[in-house]
XYZ file of C-alpha atoms in Angstrom:
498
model
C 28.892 -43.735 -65.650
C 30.717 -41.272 -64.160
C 27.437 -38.848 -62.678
C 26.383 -38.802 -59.091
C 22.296 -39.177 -57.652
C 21.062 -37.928 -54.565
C 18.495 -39.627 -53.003
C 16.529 -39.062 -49.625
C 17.003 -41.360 -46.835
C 13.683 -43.750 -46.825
C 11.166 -42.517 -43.908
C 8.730 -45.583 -43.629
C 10.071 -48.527 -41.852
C 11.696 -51.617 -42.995
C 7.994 -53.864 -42.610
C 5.981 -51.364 -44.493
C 7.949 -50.928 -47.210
C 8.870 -54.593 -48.178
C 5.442 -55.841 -47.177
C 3.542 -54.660 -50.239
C 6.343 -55.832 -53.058
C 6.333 -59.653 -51.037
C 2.745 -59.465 -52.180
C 2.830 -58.378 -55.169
C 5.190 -60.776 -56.400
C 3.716 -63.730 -58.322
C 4.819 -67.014 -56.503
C 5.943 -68.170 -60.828
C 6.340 -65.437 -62.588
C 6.532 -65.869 -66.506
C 8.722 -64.285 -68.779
C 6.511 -61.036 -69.298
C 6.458 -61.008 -65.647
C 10.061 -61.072 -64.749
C 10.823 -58.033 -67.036
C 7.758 -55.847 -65.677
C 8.908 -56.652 -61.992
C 11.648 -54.212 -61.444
C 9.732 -51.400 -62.167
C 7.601 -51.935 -59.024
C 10.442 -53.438 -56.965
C 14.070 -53.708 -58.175
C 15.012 -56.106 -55.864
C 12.880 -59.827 -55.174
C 11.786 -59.121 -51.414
C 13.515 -61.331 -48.394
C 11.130 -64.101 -46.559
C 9.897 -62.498 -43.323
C 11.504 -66.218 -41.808
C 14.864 -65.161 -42.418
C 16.414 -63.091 -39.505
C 19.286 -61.252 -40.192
C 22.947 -61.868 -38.588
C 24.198 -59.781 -36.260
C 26.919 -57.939 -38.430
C 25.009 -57.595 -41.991
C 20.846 -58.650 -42.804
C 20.908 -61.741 -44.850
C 20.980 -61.934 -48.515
C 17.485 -62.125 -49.943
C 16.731 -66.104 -50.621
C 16.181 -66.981 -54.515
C 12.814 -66.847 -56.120
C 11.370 -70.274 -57.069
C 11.712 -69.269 -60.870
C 14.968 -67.467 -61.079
C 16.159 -66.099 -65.041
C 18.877 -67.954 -66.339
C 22.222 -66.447 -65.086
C 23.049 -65.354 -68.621
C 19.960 -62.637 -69.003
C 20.854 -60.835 -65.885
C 24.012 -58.615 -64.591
C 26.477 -60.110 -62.196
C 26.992 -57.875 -58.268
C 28.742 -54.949 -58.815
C 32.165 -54.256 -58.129
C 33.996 -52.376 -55.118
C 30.994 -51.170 -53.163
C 32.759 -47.909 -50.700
C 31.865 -45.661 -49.121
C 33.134 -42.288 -50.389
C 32.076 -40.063 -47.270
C 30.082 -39.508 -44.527
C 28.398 -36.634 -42.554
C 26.175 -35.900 -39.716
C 23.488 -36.435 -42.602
C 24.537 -37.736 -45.424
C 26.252 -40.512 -46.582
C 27.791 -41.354 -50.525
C 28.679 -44.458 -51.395
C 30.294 -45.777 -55.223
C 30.898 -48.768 -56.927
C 32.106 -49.918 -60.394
C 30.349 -51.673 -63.290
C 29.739 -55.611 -62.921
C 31.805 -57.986 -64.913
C 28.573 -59.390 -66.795
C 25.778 -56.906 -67.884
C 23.878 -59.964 -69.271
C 22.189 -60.728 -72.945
C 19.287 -57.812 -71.944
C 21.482 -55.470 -71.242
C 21.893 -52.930 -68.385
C 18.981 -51.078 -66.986
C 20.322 -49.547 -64.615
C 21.103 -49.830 -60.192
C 19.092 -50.005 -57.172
C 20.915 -49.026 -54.061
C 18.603 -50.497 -50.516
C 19.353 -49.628 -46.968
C 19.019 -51.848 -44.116
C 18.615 -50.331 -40.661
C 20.336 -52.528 -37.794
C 18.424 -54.757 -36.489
C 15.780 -54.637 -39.196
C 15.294 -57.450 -41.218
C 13.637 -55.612 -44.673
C 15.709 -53.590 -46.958
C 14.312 -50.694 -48.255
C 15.139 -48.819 -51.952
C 16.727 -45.837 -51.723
C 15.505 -44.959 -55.284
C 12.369 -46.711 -56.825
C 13.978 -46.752 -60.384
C 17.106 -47.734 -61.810
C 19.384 -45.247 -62.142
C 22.227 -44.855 -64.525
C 25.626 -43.812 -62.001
C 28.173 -45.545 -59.851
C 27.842 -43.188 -57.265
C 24.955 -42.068 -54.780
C 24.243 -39.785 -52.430
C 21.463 -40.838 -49.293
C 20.831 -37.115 -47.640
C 18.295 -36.309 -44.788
C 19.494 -38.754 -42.715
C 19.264 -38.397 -38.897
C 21.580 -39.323 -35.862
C 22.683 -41.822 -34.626
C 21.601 -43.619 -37.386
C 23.105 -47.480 -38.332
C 22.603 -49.035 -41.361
C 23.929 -51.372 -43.855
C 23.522 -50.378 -47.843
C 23.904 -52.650 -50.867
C 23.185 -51.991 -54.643
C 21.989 -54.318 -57.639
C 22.626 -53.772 -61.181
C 18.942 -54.453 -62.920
C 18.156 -55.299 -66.656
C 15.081 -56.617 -68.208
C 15.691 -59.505 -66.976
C 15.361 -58.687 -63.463
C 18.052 -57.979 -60.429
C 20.966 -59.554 -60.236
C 22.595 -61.024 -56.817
C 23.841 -57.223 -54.660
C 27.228 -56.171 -53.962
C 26.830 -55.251 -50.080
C 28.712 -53.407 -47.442
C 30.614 -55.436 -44.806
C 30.167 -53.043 -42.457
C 27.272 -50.925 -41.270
C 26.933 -46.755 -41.682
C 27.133 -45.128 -38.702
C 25.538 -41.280 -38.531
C 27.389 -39.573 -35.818
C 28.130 -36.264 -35.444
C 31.618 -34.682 -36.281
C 33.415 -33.416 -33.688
C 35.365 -30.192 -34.816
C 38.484 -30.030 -31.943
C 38.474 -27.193 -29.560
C 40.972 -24.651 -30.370
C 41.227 -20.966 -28.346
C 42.064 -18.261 -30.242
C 43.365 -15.456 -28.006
C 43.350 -11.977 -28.997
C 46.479 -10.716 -29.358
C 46.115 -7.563 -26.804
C 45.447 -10.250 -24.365
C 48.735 -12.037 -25.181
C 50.274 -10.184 -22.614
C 49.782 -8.923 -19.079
C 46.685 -7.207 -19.397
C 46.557 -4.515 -17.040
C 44.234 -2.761 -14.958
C 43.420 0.114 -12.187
C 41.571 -0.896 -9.244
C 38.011 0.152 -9.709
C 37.973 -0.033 -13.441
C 35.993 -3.139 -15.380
C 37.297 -6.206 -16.611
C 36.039 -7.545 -19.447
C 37.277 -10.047 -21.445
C 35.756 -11.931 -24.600
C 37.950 -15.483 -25.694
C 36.790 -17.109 -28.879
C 37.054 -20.710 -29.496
C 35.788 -23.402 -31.807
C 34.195 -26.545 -31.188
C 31.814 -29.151 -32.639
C 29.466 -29.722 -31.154
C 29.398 -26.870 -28.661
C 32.497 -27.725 -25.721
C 32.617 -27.269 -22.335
C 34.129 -23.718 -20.907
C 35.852 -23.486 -17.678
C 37.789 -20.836 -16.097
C 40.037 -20.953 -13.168
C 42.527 -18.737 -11.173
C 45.644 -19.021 -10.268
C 44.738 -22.893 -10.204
C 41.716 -22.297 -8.145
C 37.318 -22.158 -8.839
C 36.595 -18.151 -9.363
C 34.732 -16.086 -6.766
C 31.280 -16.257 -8.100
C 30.573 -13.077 -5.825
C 33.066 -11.173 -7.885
C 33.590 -12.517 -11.190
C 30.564 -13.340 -13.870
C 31.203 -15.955 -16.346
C 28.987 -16.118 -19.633
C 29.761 -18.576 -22.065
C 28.088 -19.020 -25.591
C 28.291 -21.168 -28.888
C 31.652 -19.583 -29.600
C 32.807 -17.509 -26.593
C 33.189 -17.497 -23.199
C 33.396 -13.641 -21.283
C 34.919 -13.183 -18.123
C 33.557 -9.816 -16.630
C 34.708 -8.005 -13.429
C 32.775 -5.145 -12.465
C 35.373 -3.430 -10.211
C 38.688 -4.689 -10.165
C 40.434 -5.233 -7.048
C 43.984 -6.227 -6.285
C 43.133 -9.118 -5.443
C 41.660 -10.239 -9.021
C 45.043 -10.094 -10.351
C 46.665 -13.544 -11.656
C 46.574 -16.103 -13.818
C 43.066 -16.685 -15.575
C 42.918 -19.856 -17.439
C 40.476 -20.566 -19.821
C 39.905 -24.263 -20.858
C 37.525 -25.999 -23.189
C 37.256 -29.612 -23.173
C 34.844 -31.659 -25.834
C 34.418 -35.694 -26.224
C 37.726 -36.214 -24.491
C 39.876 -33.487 -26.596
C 40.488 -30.115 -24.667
C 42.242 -26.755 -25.042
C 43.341 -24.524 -22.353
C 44.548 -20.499 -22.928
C 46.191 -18.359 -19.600
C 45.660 -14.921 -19.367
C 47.234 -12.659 -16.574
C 45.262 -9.794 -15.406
C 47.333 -7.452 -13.366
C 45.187 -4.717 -11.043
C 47.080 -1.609 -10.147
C 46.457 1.725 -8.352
C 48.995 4.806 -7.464
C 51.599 4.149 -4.929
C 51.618 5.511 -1.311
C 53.990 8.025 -0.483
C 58.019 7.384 0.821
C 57.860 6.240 4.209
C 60.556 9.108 5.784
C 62.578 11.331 4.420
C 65.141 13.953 6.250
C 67.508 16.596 5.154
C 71.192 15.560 5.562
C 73.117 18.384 5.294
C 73.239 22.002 3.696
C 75.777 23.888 2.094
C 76.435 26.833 0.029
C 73.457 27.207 -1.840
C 73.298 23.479 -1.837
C 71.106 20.849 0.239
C 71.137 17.191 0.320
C 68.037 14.993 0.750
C 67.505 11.058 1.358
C 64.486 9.232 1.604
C 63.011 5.364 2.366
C 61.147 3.802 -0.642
C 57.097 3.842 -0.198
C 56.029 0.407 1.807
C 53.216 -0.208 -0.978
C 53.902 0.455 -4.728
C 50.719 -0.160 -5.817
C 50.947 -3.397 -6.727
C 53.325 -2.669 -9.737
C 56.902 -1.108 -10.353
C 57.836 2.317 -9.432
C 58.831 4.619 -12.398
C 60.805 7.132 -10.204
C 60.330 10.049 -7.646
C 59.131 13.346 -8.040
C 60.974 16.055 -5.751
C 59.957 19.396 -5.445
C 61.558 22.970 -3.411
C 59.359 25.636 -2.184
C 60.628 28.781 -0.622
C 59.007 29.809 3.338
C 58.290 33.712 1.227
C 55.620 32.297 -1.708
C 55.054 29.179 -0.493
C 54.930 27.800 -4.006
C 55.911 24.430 -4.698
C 58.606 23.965 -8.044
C 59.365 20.395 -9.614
C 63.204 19.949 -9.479
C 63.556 16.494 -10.347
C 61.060 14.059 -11.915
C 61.169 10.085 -12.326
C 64.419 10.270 -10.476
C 65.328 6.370 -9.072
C 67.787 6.997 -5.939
C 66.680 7.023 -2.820
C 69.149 10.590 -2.460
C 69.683 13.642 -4.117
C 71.299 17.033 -4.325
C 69.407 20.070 -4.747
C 71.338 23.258 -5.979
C 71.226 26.849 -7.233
C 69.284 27.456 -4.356
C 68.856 31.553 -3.820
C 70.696 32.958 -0.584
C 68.566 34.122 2.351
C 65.766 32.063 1.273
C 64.927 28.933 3.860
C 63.600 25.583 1.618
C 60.864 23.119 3.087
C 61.178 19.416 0.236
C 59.102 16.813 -0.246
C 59.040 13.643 -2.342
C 56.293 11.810 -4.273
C 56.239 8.166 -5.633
C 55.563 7.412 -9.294
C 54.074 4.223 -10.762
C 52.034 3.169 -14.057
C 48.993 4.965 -12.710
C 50.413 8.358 -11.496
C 52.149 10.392 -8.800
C 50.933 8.722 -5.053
C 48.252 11.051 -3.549
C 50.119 12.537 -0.878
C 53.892 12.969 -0.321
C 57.199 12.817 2.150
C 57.947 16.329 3.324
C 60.924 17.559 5.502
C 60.310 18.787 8.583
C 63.435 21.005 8.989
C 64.145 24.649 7.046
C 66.892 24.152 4.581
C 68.118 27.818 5.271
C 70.670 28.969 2.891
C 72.832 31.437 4.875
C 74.297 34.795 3.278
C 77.986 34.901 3.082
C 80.378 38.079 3.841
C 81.275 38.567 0.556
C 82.590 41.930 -1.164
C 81.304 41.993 -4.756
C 83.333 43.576 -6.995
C 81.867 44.637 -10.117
C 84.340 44.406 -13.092
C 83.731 47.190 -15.981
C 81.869 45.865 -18.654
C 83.447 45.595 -22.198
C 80.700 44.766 -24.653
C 81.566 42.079 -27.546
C 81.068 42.368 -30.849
C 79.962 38.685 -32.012
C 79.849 39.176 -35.545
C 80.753 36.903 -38.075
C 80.655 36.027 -41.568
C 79.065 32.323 -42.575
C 81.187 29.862 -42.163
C 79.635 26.132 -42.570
C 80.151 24.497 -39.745
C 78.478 20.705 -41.071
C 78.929 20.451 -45.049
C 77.147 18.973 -47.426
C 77.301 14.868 -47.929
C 76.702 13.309 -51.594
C 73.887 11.091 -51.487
C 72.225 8.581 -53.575
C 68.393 8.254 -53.510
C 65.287 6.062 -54.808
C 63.148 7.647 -57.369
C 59.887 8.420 -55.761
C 60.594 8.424 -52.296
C 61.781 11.911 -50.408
C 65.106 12.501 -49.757
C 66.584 15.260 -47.412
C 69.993 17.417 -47.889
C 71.526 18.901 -44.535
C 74.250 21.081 -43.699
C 74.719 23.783 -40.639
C 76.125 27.148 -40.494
C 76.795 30.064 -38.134
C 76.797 33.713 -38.700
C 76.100 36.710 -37.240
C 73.910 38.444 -38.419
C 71.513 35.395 -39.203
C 72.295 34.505 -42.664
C 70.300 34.581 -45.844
C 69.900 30.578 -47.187
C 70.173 30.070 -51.489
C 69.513 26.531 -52.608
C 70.913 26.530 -55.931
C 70.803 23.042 -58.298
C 73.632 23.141 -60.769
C 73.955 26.832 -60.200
C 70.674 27.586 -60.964
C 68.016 29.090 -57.973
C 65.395 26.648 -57.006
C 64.113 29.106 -54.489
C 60.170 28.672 -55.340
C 60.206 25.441 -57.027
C 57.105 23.437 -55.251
C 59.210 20.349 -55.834
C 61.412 21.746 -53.274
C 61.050 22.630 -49.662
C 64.179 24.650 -47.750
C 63.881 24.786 -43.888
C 66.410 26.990 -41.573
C 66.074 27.149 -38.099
C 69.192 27.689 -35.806
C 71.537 26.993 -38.062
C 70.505 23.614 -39.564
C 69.795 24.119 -43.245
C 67.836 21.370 -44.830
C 66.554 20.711 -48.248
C 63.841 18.389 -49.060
C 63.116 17.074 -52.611
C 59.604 15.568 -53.070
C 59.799 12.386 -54.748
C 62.476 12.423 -56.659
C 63.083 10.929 -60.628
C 66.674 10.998 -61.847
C 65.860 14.454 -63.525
C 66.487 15.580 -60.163
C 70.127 14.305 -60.056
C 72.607 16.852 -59.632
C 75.275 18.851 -57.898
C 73.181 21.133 -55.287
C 74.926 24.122 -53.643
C 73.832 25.758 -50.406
C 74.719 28.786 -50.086
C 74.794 31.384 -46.790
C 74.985 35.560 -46.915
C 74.934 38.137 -44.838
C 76.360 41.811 -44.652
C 80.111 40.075 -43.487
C 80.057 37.987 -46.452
C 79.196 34.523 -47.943
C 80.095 31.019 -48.411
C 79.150 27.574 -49.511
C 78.857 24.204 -49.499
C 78.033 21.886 -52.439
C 77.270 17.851 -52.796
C 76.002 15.722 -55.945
C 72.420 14.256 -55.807
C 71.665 10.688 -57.757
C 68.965 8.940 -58.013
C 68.774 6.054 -59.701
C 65.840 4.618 -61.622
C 64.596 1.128 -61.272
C 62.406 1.251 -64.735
C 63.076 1.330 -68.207
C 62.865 4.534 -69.899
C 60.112 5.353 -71.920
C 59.709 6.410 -75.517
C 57.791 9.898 -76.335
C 55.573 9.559 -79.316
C 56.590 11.950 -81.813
C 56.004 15.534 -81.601
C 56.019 15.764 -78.136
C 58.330 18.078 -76.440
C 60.458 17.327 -74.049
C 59.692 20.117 -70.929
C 60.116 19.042 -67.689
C 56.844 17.593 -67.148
C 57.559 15.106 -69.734
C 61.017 14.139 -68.692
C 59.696 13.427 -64.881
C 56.455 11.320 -66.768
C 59.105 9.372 -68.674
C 61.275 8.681 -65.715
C 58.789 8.067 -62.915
């Protein structure tokens, strides 16, 4: 008794359908009669006189020649309903107390729409569960359901529902899911498109709004398109002024769910407002200059200041995403006369046109005597000598590890990696880099074969020396058994310990 029907929801009315069983009924039906009778209706029909009451339709009144109480099952027990959805509802009972003398045929479960006074079977014959499913059911639909356990003897008296089965739909809440490069100030350059696609959920479809900075958007400037389970908020050329806070709310049968976004619109800075040269000395000059009266709408990132010489006329970067508003400019070359000029920096770039000085920055030759020194050339030999040694180290089989040390010679020395005083120059398991004076040693992957005492070792023409640390690596897995016969090479032993 533990299986589960599905039946369709009934599509004729209440009238039509309990009209022809009131007629067919015999007004004192025999014996033969009362067993045949369920198979055409399981249930005796209700007098069309009987209205039914405003919570439940009225139990069915008695036939004239009702079978003895004994022959037929009592109601069934705990009628519930199990669930409900937009179309379907399952309801489930347990087995009556009394099946009767006849035994148990079976149950009829009937539906009674509101205000209807018929009930209706929801299956014509008995069926053999305690649980039903009514599908294809449409609404806004209200209805009350009962069910009859049936033997030979005919229906016994229903087990109904105290309250009616509403159909409504099921209302999913809204939720926004924001994508996560939107989680942040999103930014943009004036001119460039803004386009952004927010996901939600929602059943049955919300209600999409967008505001900002607490206010209705420009519908001249900003298109709104919102679908089952989106909304898009497109700008076609940014402006300054769309920058803000966007917010983004969905609201659905009282329940809502609101996301912000800010959209920041940025462009390049204008230039410093003035700028003048202080004072020169030596080959030395000293600049100072205002900050720019619009930073494009952002933070600066610095200044850019550059020299050019009155000969060439070339301009040279001397200092870039520099933050004071002052600066000294040396190693200028005597005799030559400097213009300067500034630029602001920001997210978007250098600002299109710059502060320059209007006054020379001439660098004025001195009266000086040189006088030249003789020249004693140095001899800057030297034998190796390690100037960073070697460090022990402990690794994890299977992931690189790196050795490093540093010398200095002169001439440039020649670099032997040695492993327990053997050469591993040409090993592919090891790769040896040089360059100015950093030696380093990388071991691919290493197994605890590889564990050692590794020497580095430096020669040239003035000599040698060397440097020498100890290498382990230690295994994590058990170590495994070679079948016999094998020999134990190298390519076995790293198999075994990888």
């Amino acid at each position: 008794m533990t299986e589960e029907a599905t039946s369709e929801a009934p599509t004729c009315g209440p009238e039509e359908t309990g009209s022809e069983p009131a007629q067919a009924s015999p007004a004192e039906p025999s014996g033969d009669g009362a067993a045949s009778e369920p198979t055409r209706s399981p249930t005796p029909p209700e007098p069309a006189s009987q209205a039914p009451a405003p919570t439940a339709p009225a139990a069915p009144a008695a036939t004239k020649a009702a079978p003895p109480s004994e022959d037929v099952p009592s109601a069934p027990l705990l009628l519930a309903v199990e669930d409900v959805s937009d179309s379907s509802v399952t309801v489930s009972w347990e087995p009556p107390e009394r099946l009767g003398r006849l035994g148990l045929q079976g149950y009829v479960l009937e539906l009674c729409r509101e205000g209807a006074s018929e009930w209706v079977p929801v299956n014509a014959r008995p069926v053999m569960v305690t649980q039903q499913t009514v599908r294809n059911l449409v609404l806004g639909d209200k209805f009350f359901l009962r069910v009859a356990a049936v033997s030979s003897a005919g229906a016994g008296p229903p087990a109904v529902l105290e309250q009616p089965v509403h159909i409504q739909q099921i209302i999913e809440p809204p939720k926004i899911r924001v994508p996560r490069h939107l989680r942040q100030t999103y930014i943009r350059q004036v001119g460039e498109t803004v386009n952004l696609q927010i996901p939600f959920q929602g059943s049955p479809k919300p209600q999409a709004s967008w505001t900002h900075d607490g206010h209705a958007l420009d519908a001249q400037r900003v298109n709104v398109r919102t679908g089952d389970q989106d909304s898009i908020l497109f700008i076609r050329s940014a402006q300054r002024s769309d920058s803000g806070c966007y917010e983004l709310t969905v609201r659905l049968e009282g329940l809502e769910a609101k996301a912000a976004i800010d959209i920041l619109v940025i462009e390049k800075p204008g230039p410093p407002s003035s700028i003048r040269l202080l004072d020169v000395w030596g080959c030395n000059a000293a600049l100072e200059w205002t900050p720019p009266q619009d930073t494009g709408n952002t933070e600066l990132l610095g200044y850019t200041v550059q020299k050019a010489d009155r000969k060439t006329g070339q301009w040279f970067t001397v200092l870039e995403r520099y933050h004071p508003t002052t600066c000294t400019i040396s190693d200028l070359i005597v005799g030559n006369a400097y213009s300067f000029r500034v630029f602001s920096e920001n997210q978007c770039g250098l600002s299109a046109t710059a502060a320059t000085t209007k006054e020379l920055a001439r660098i004025q030759k001195a009266d000086i005597v040189a006088k030249p020194k003789g020249f004693v050339e140095r001899d800057f030999s030297e034998a190796p000598s390690f100037t960073q040694p070697l460090a022990d180290h402990t690794s994890t089989p299977g992931y690189s590890t790196q050795l490093f040390c540093s010398v200095r010679a002169s001439p440039k020395p020649k670099i032997i990696w040695m492993k327990n005083n053997m050469d591993i120059q040409g090993d592919p398991k090891y790769r040896a880099l040089s360059e100015q004076g950093v030696c380093t040693l990388e071991i691919r992957k290493p197994s605890p074969f590889d564990s050692g005492v590794y020497t580095c070792k430096a020669v040239n023409v003035l000599g040698e020396a060397s440097v020498d640390c100890r290498l382990e690596v230690k295994g994590k897995g058990k170590k495994k058994v070679l079948p016999q016969g094998w020999s134990l090479n190298r390519g076995h032993l790293l198999s075994c310990w990888a």
